[in-house]
Coordinates of C-alpha atoms in Angstrom, one line a residue:
Chain A
M1 CA 48.9 -82.9 5.2
I2 CA 45.3 -82.1 4.3
K3 CA 44.3 -78.5 3.7
T4 CA 40.8 -77.4 2.7
M5 CA 39.7 -73.9 1.7
N6 CA 36.0 -72.9 1.4
L7 CA 35.1 -76.5 0.8
S8 CA 31.3 -76.7 0.0
K9 CA 29.1 -79.5 -1.1
S10 CA 25.4 -79.5 -1.9
F11 CA 23.0 -82.2 -3.0
G12 CA 20.5 -80.3 -5.1
E13 CA 19.0 -77.6 -2.9
L14 CA 20.5 -79.1 0.3
N15 CA 23.8 -77.5 1.4
V16 CA 25.6 -80.1 3.3
L17 CA 29.0 -78.5 3.7
K18 CA 29.4 -74.7 3.9
N19 CA 32.9 -73.2 3.4
I20 CA 35.0 -75.6 5.4
S21 CA 38.5 -74.3 5.8
T22 CA 41.0 -76.2 7.9
T23 CA 44.4 -77.8 7.9
I24 CA 45.3 -81.2 9.2
E25 CA 49.0 -81.6 9.8
Q26 CA 51.0 -84.7 9.0
G27 CA 50.8 -87.2 11.9
E28 CA 47.9 -85.4 13.5
V29 CA 44.9 -87.3 14.8
V30 CA 41.7 -85.3 14.3
A31 CA 38.3 -86.4 15.7
V32 CA 35.4 -84.9 13.8
I33 CA 32.3 -84.8 16.0
G34 CA 28.8 -83.3 15.9
P35 CA 25.2 -84.2 15.6
S36 CA 24.0 -86.4 12.8
G37 CA 23.3 -84.6 9.6
S38 CA 26.0 -82.0 10.4
G39 CA 28.1 -82.9 7.3
K40 CA 30.9 -84.8 9.1
S41 CA 30.8 -87.8 6.8
T42 CA 30.4 -85.7 3.7
F43 CA 33.5 -83.7 4.8
L44 CA 35.4 -87.0 5.2
R45 CA 34.2 -88.4 1.9
C46 CA 35.3 -85.2 0.1
I47 CA 38.9 -85.7 1.2
N48 CA 39.3 -88.9 -0.9
L49 CA 36.9 -87.6 -3.6
L50 CA 34.1 -90.2 -2.9
E51 CA 32.1 -87.0 -3.1
N52 CA 32.9 -84.4 -5.6
P53 CA 33.0 -81.0 -3.8
S54 CA 30.6 -78.4 -5.3
S55 CA 33.1 -75.7 -4.8
G56 CA 36.3 -74.9 -2.8
H57 CA 39.7 -76.5 -2.8
I58 CA 41.5 -79.4 -1.2
W59 CA 45.2 -80.0 -1.1
I60 CA 46.9 -83.2 -0.1
N61 CA 50.6 -82.6 0.7
D62 CA 50.4 -79.3 -1.1
K63 CA 49.0 -80.9 -4.3
E64 CA 45.5 -79.7 -5.2
I65 CA 43.1 -82.6 -5.8
T66 CA 40.1 -80.5 -6.7
G67 CA 41.3 -79.4 -10.1
P68 CA 39.7 -80.7 -13.3
K69 CA 42.5 -82.9 -14.4
V70 CA 43.1 -84.8 -11.2
N71 CA 43.4 -88.6 -11.3
K72 CA 41.1 -89.7 -8.5
L73 CA 42.6 -93.2 -8.4
Q74 CA 46.0 -91.8 -7.9
V75 CA 44.8 -89.6 -5.0
R76 CA 43.0 -92.5 -3.3
K77 CA 46.0 -94.8 -3.4
N78 CA 47.5 -92.7 -0.7
I79 CA 44.4 -92.3 1.5
G80 CA 42.9 -95.3 3.3
M81 CA 39.3 -95.4 4.3
V82 CA 37.4 -97.4 6.8
F83 CA 33.6 -97.4 6.6
Q84 CA 30.8 -97.7 9.2
H85 CA 29.6 -100.9 7.6
F86 CA 33.0 -102.4 6.8
H87 CA 32.2 -103.2 3.1
L88 CA 34.6 -106.2 3.0
F89 CA 34.4 -108.1 -0.2
P90 CA 32.2 -111.1 0.8
H91 CA 33.3 -113.4 -2.0
M92 CA 37.0 -113.2 -1.0
T93 CA 38.7 -114.6 2.1
V94 CA 40.2 -112.3 4.7
L95 CA 43.7 -112.7 3.1
E96 CA 42.3 -112.0 -0.4
N97 CA 40.5 -108.9 0.9
V98 CA 43.8 -107.5 2.2
T99 CA 46.0 -108.5 -0.8
Y100 CA 43.6 -107.6 -3.6
A101 CA 44.2 -103.9 -3.9
P102 CA 48.0 -104.0 -3.4
M103 CA 48.3 -106.6 -6.1
K104 CA 45.8 -105.0 -8.5
V105 CA 46.6 -101.3 -7.9
K106 CA 50.2 -101.3 -6.9
H107 CA 51.2 -104.4 -8.8
I108 CA 52.9 -106.0 -5.8
K109 CA 53.8 -109.6 -6.3
K110 CA 51.5 -112.1 -4.7
E111 CA 54.1 -113.6 -2.2
L112 CA 55.0 -110.1 -1.0
A113 CA 51.4 -108.9 -0.8
E114 CA 50.5 -112.0 1.3
K115 CA 53.5 -111.5 3.6
I116 CA 52.5 -107.9 4.2
A117 CA 48.9 -108.9 4.7
K118 CA 49.8 -111.5 7.2
E119 CA 51.9 -109.0 9.2
L120 CA 49.0 -106.5 9.2
L121 CA 46.5 -109.2 10.2
Q122 CA 48.8 -110.2 13.0
R123 CA 48.9 -106.6 14.2
V124 CA 45.1 -106.4 14.3
G125 CA 45.0 -109.7 16.1
L126 CA 43.4 -111.8 13.3
N127 CA 46.2 -114.0 12.1
D128 CA 44.0 -117.1 12.8
K129 CA 41.3 -115.8 10.4
V130 CA 43.4 -115.5 7.3
D131 CA 41.4 -118.1 5.3
A132 CA 38.0 -117.3 6.7
Y133 CA 35.3 -115.6 4.6
P134 CA 33.9 -112.3 6.0
S135 CA 30.5 -113.9 6.7
R136 CA 32.2 -116.0 9.4
L137 CA 33.5 -113.0 11.3
S138 CA 32.0 -110.8 14.1
G139 CA 31.5 -107.1 13.4
G140 CA 34.6 -106.2 15.4
Q141 CA 36.7 -108.7 13.5
K142 CA 35.3 -107.4 10.2
Q143 CA 36.2 -103.9 11.0
R144 CA 39.7 -104.9 12.0
V145 CA 40.1 -106.7 8.6
A146 CA 38.8 -103.5 6.9
I147 CA 41.5 -101.5 8.7
A148 CA 44.2 -104.0 7.7
R149 CA 42.8 -103.9 4.1
A150 CA 43.2 -100.1 4.0
L151 CA 46.7 -100.2 5.6
A152 CA 47.9 -102.7 3.1
M153 CA 48.0 -99.9 0.5
D154 CA 50.5 -98.2 2.8
P155 CA 48.6 -94.9 2.9
E156 CA 49.8 -91.7 4.4
I157 CA 46.4 -90.7 5.6
M158 CA 43.6 -92.8 7.1
L159 CA 40.0 -91.8 7.1
F160 CA 37.5 -93.4 9.5
D161 CA 33.8 -92.9 9.0
E162 CA 32.1 -93.8 12.2
P163 CA 34.1 -97.0 12.5
T164 CA 32.4 -98.3 15.6
S165 CA 28.8 -97.2 15.1
A166 CA 27.6 -100.4 13.6
L167 CA 29.3 -102.6 16.3
D168 CA 27.9 -104.3 19.3
P169 CA 29.1 -102.6 22.5
E170 CA 31.5 -105.3 23.5
M171 CA 33.3 -105.1 20.2
V172 CA 34.0 -101.4 20.2
K173 CA 37.1 -101.6 22.3
E174 CA 39.0 -104.1 20.1
V175 CA 38.6 -101.7 17.1
L176 CA 39.4 -98.6 19.1
D177 CA 42.5 -100.3 20.4
V178 CA 43.8 -100.9 16.9
M179 CA 43.1 -97.3 16.1
K180 CA 44.9 -96.1 19.2
Y181 CA 47.9 -98.2 18.2
L182 CA 47.8 -96.7 14.7
A183 CA 47.8 -93.2 16.2
T184 CA 51.0 -93.9 18.0
T185 CA 52.7 -94.9 14.8
G186 CA 52.4 -91.3 13.5
M187 CA 49.6 -92.0 11.0
T188 CA 47.6 -89.0 9.9
M189 CA 44.1 -89.8 10.9
V190 CA 40.7 -88.2 10.5
V191 CA 38.1 -89.9 12.5
V192 CA 34.4 -89.2 12.4
T193 CA 33.1 -90.7 15.6
H194 CA 30.5 -90.7 18.4
E195 CA 33.1 -92.2 20.8
M196 CA 33.7 -89.2 23.0
N197 CA 36.2 -91.0 25.2
F198 CA 38.2 -92.0 22.2
A199 CA 38.2 -88.4 20.9
K200 CA 39.3 -87.2 24.3
E201 CA 42.1 -89.7 24.8
V202 CA 43.5 -90.1 21.4
A203 CA 42.8 -87.1 19.3
D204 CA 45.2 -84.2 19.0
R205 CA 42.4 -81.9 18.0
I206 CA 38.6 -81.9 17.9
I207 CA 36.6 -80.5 15.0
F208 CA 33.1 -79.8 16.1
M209 CA 30.6 -79.5 13.1
D210 CA 27.0 -78.5 13.0
D211 CA 24.8 -77.5 10.1
G212 CA 27.6 -78.0 7.5
K213 CA 30.0 -75.7 9.2
I214 CA 33.0 -76.0 11.6
M215 CA 31.6 -74.4 14.7
E216 CA 34.6 -74.9 16.9
E217 CA 38.0 -76.6 16.8
G218 CA 40.6 -77.1 19.4
E219 CA 42.5 -79.3 21.9
P220 CA 40.4 -82.1 23.4
Q221 CA 41.0 -81.0 27.0
E222 CA 39.9 -77.5 26.3
F223 CA 37.0 -78.5 24.1
F224 CA 35.5 -81.0 26.4
T225 CA 35.9 -78.9 29.6
H226 CA 35.3 -75.4 28.2
P227 CA 33.5 -75.4 24.9
K228 CA 33.4 -71.9 23.4
T229 CA 30.1 -72.1 21.5
K230 CA 26.6 -72.7 22.8
R231 CA 26.0 -75.4 20.2
A232 CA 29.0 -77.4 21.3
S233 CA 28.1 -77.2 25.0
D234 CA 24.5 -78.2 24.2
F235 CA 25.9 -81.1 22.2
L236 CA 28.3 -82.2 24.9
A237 CA 25.5 -82.0 27.5
K238 CA 23.6 -84.5 25.5
V239 CA 26.3 -87.0 24.7
L240 CA 28.5 -87.0 27.9
Chain B
M1 CA -8.4 -144.8 -28.7
N2 CA -6.3 -144.7 -31.8
L3 CA -2.8 -144.8 -30.6
D4 CA 0.1 -146.8 -32.1
F5 CA 3.6 -145.8 -31.1
S6 CA 5.1 -148.7 -33.1
Q7 CA 4.4 -146.7 -36.3
I8 CA 6.9 -143.9 -35.4
V9 CA 9.7 -146.3 -34.5
P10 CA 11.4 -146.1 -37.9
S11 CA 11.2 -142.3 -37.7
I12 CA 12.8 -142.1 -34.2
P13 CA 16.4 -141.6 -35.5
F14 CA 15.1 -138.9 -37.8
I15 CA 13.5 -137.0 -34.9
L16 CA 16.4 -137.5 -32.6
E17 CA 18.7 -135.8 -35.1
G18 CA 16.7 -132.7 -34.3
I19 CA 18.2 -132.7 -30.7
G20 CA 21.6 -131.8 -32.1
A21 CA 20.1 -129.2 -34.4
T22 CA 18.2 -127.6 -31.6
L23 CA 21.1 -127.7 -29.1
K24 CA 23.5 -126.3 -31.7
F25 CA 21.5 -123.2 -32.4
V26 CA 20.2 -122.7 -28.8
S27 CA 23.8 -122.8 -27.4
V28 CA 25.1 -120.4 -30.1
S29 CA 22.1 -118.1 -29.4
I30 CA 22.7 -118.2 -25.7
L31 CA 26.4 -117.3 -26.0
F32 CA 25.6 -114.5 -28.5
G33 CA 22.8 -113.2 -26.2
L34 CA 25.0 -113.4 -23.1
L35 CA 27.8 -111.4 -24.8
L36 CA 25.6 -108.7 -26.2
G37 CA 23.4 -108.7 -23.1
T38 CA 26.5 -108.0 -20.9
I39 CA 27.6 -105.2 -23.1
L40 CA 24.1 -103.7 -23.1
A41 CA 23.9 -104.1 -19.3
L42 CA 27.2 -102.2 -18.8
C43 CA 25.8 -99.5 -21.1
K44 CA 22.6 -99.2 -19.0
I45 CA 24.4 -98.7 -15.7
S46 CA 26.7 -96.1 -17.2
N47 CA 25.9 -92.5 -16.4
K48 CA 26.7 -91.4 -19.9
K49 CA 23.6 -90.8 -21.9
W50 CA 25.1 -91.9 -25.2
F51 CA 25.6 -95.4 -23.8
K52 CA 22.4 -95.6 -21.8
W53 CA 19.8 -94.5 -24.4
P54 CA 20.7 -96.8 -27.3
A55 CA 20.7 -99.8 -24.8
D56 CA 17.3 -98.8 -23.4
I57 CA 15.8 -98.3 -26.9
Y58 CA 17.2 -101.7 -28.0
T59 CA 15.7 -103.4 -25.0
S60 CA 12.4 -101.7 -25.6
I61 CA 12.2 -102.8 -29.2
F62 CA 13.2 -106.4 -28.7
R63 CA 11.1 -107.0 -25.6
G64 CA 8.1 -105.0 -27.0
T65 CA 7.6 -107.1 -30.2
P66 CA 6.8 -110.8 -30.7
L67 CA 9.8 -113.0 -31.1
I68 CA 8.2 -114.8 -34.1
L69 CA 7.8 -111.4 -35.8
Q70 CA 11.5 -110.7 -35.3
L71 CA 12.3 -114.1 -36.7
M72 CA 10.1 -113.5 -39.8
I73 CA 11.6 -110.0 -40.3
I74 CA 15.2 -111.4 -40.2
H75 CA 14.5 -114.4 -42.4
Y76 CA 12.0 -113.0 -44.9
A77 CA 12.0 -109.2 -44.8
I78 CA 15.7 -108.4 -44.7
P79 CA 16.5 -110.6 -47.7
Q80 CA 14.0 -108.5 -49.6
L81 CA 16.0 -105.4 -48.9
F82 CA 19.5 -106.7 -49.5
L83 CA 18.8 -109.5 -51.9
Y84 CA 20.8 -111.8 -49.6
D85 CA 19.5 -115.3 -49.2
I86 CA 20.0 -115.7 -45.5
P87 CA 20.6 -119.3 -44.2
V88 CA 18.0 -120.5 -41.7
F89 CA 20.7 -121.2 -39.1
L90 CA 21.9 -117.6 -39.2
S91 CA 18.4 -116.2 -39.1
A92 CA 17.6 -118.4 -36.1
V93 CA 20.7 -117.5 -34.2
L94 CA 20.3 -113.8 -35.0
A95 CA 16.7 -113.6 -34.0
F96 CA 17.1 -115.6 -30.7
G97 CA 20.4 -114.1 -29.8
L98 CA 19.3 -110.5 -30.4
N99 CA 16.0 -111.1 -28.5
S100 CA 17.7 -112.9 -25.7
A101 CA 20.3 -110.1 -25.3
A102 CA 17.4 -107.7 -24.4
Y103 CA 16.2 -109.9 -21.6
V104 CA 19.7 -110.9 -20.5
S105 CA 20.8 -107.2 -20.3
E106 CA 17.9 -106.5 -17.9
I107 CA 18.7 -109.5 -15.7
I108 CA 22.4 -108.5 -15.5
R109 CA 21.5 -104.8 -14.9
A110 CA 19.2 -105.7 -12.0
G111 CA 21.8 -108.1 -10.6
I112 CA 24.5 -105.4 -10.6
M113 CA 22.2 -102.8 -9.1
A114 CA 21.4 -105.3 -6.3
V115 CA 25.0 -105.4 -5.2
D116 CA 25.6 -103.2 -2.1
K117 CA 26.7 -99.7 -3.2
G118 CA 29.3 -99.9 -0.4
Q119 CA 31.2 -102.4 -2.5
V120 CA 31.8 -99.8 -5.2
E121 CA 32.9 -97.3 -2.6
A122 CA 35.2 -99.7 -0.9
A123 CA 36.8 -100.5 -4.3
E124 CA 37.0 -96.8 -5.2
A125 CA 38.5 -95.9 -1.9
L126 CA 41.3 -98.4 -2.5
G127 CA 42.0 -96.9 -5.9
V128 CA 40.8 -99.9 -7.9
P129 CA 40.2 -99.0 -11.6
Y130 CA 36.6 -99.4 -12.9
P131 CA 37.2 -102.4 -15.2
S132 CA 39.0 -104.4 -12.4
M133 CA 36.3 -103.4 -9.9
M134 CA 33.6 -104.7 -12.3
V135 CA 35.3 -107.9 -13.2
N136 CA 36.7 -108.8 -9.7
I137 CA 34.3 -107.3 -7.3
I138 CA 30.9 -106.4 -8.6
L139 CA 30.2 -109.1 -11.3
P140 CA 31.2 -112.1 -9.1
Q141 CA 28.7 -110.8 -6.5
A142 CA 26.1 -109.9 -9.0
L143 CA 26.4 -113.4 -10.4
K144 CA 24.6 -114.9 -7.4
N145 CA 21.6 -112.5 -8.0
I146 CA 21.7 -113.1 -11.7
L147 CA 21.9 -116.9 -11.9
P148 CA 18.3 -118.0 -11.0
A149 CA 16.8 -115.5 -13.5
M150 CA 19.4 -116.4 -16.1
M151 CA 18.5 -120.1 -15.8
N152 CA 14.9 -119.1 -16.4
E153 CA 15.9 -117.2 -19.5
F154 CA 17.9 -120.2 -20.8
I155 CA 14.9 -122.5 -20.2
T156 CA 12.5 -120.1 -22.0
L157 CA 14.9 -119.8 -24.9
T158 CA 15.3 -123.6 -25.2
K159 CA 11.5 -124.1 -25.3
E160 CA 10.8 -121.1 -27.6
S161 CA 13.4 -122.4 -29.9
A162 CA 10.6 -124.6 -31.4
L163 CA 9.5 -121.4 -33.2
V164 CA 12.3 -121.8 -35.7
S165 CA 10.4 -124.7 -37.3
T166 CA 8.3 -121.9 -38.9
I167 CA 11.2 -120.8 -41.1
G168 CA 12.1 -124.4 -42.0
Y169 CA 15.0 -125.0 -39.6
M170 CA 15.2 -128.8 -39.1
D171 CA 15.0 -128.8 -35.3
L172 CA 13.2 -131.2 -33.1
M173 CA 9.9 -129.6 -33.6
R174 CA 10.1 -129.4 -37.3
R175 CA 11.1 -133.1 -37.6
A176 CA 8.2 -134.2 -35.4
E177 CA 5.9 -132.2 -37.6
I178 CA 7.3 -133.8 -40.8
V179 CA 6.9 -137.3 -39.3
G180 CA 3.4 -136.5 -38.3
A181 CA 2.5 -135.4 -41.8
Q182 CA 4.0 -138.5 -43.4
L183 CA 2.2 -140.9 -41.2
Y184 CA -1.0 -138.9 -40.9
R185 CA -0.6 -139.5 -37.2
N186 CA 0.3 -136.4 -35.1
F187 CA -0.1 -137.5 -31.5
E188 CA 2.8 -139.9 -31.3
P189 CA 5.6 -137.8 -32.9
L190 CA 4.5 -134.7 -31.1
L191 CA 4.3 -136.5 -27.7
F192 CA 7.7 -138.0 -28.4
A193 CA 9.2 -134.5 -29.2
G194 CA 7.5 -133.1 -26.1
I195 CA 9.2 -135.7 -23.9
I196 CA 12.6 -134.9 -25.4
Y197 CA 12.0 -131.2 -24.7
W198 CA 11.0 -132.0 -21.1
V199 CA 14.1 -134.1 -20.6
M200 CA 16.4 -131.4 -22.0
I201 CA 14.8 -128.8 -19.7
F202 CA 15.0 -131.2 -16.8
I203 CA 18.8 -131.6 -17.3
L204 CA 19.2 -127.8 -17.7
T205 CA 17.3 -127.1 -14.5
N206 CA 19.5 -129.5 -12.6
I207 CA 22.7 -128.0 -13.9
G208 CA 21.4 -124.7 -12.8
S209 CA 20.6 -125.8 -9.2
W210 CA 24.0 -127.5 -9.0
V211 CA 25.8 -124.3 -10.0
E212 CA 23.7 -122.2 -7.6
R213 CA 24.6 -124.5 -4.7
R214 CA 28.3 -124.3 -5.5
M215 CA 28.1 -120.5 -5.6
R216 CA 26.6 -120.3 -2.1
Q217 CA 29.8 -121.8 -0.6
S218 CA 31.2 -118.5 0.5
D219 CA 28.1 -117.7 2.5

């Protein structure tokens, strides 16, 4: 469970997040949408402390992670993240990419880490690319490896930061399919996305952000058919 | 044209011994410079002032003054203060190592900065501790950016090593000079030493290109 209260973040004079308070339940799939520059990614990056919040509080499973004596690495072990630009380790093979963190951070033995990695790669449909280097993969394949890499740490929460925005159109589906599957397993997922169909079909709840604030949140059906705010309806008119 | 290479033939073994002397102090200086340079580079990319400032000042001093001056200070001026008769080998290694560290630290710093910021974030998001991230993820990638410039630094250092002849270290250069003075013929021994320097650099350059090629294999 993720809970935020009055979460704010500013870069110098620029207030990117303004008093975000929300709760994401265990097993919930939340799609965060909104125009670019609305603070969606910053919100996501605060949850695993890639950004330090300027003020406010975040709790993960009732444990506050915004205190002064928090071990960031400990927090992040439990939260997987998938980036827009994949960020695979280019000097490692696909298998090494997936096994590195479990071996280094959780001290899992090599044989076991490789067994887990191969299972995950099978699940994302890449069991034939185990020994390839990332430079040999397509964008969609890279992103599926990145998802497997995050899952290898066996996290309770997965954060997705525009996972399909850097992909060619024909590769979007293969990544979304993996994410859909993940949603059915009961994973807690927070997805910043521009894929409205994905948000509509898969998300349990939509958070609509604009200007650093949560303007509206609710069930996808309700939100997409009857947005309550003018900003949301303007936004939907442009993207749908 | 007054050229007679047969005259230096008896002195060739004497000059050749200088290769060992040159290589010995150059390789020790390179290792020393690499080690100190890496530490300085890590200080420079740190966001803690107390690490960054001393490293920046160090670089500024050693890049901002002539190498021969640094050599002279270490060999002649410091003994005056501490009444310690410093051996030429130690002076040579100290001067070249300390000087090289300043350049090496800049090369490594630039190489690390050129690695995609996303790599750091990916490692952080996986909970990888800083030392492991540096050793396993950032430095191996930085190495590719670093290597060509580093090769250049090693080549420069090997050539500039001839400066140690001024403090009496019996390197290749010094030996060629001595032979020249004995025979009253300078062209032949100096040309001979020049060819040896060129061959050493040629070999070094080729080792460099070979390593570079091998490192591109993951592309």
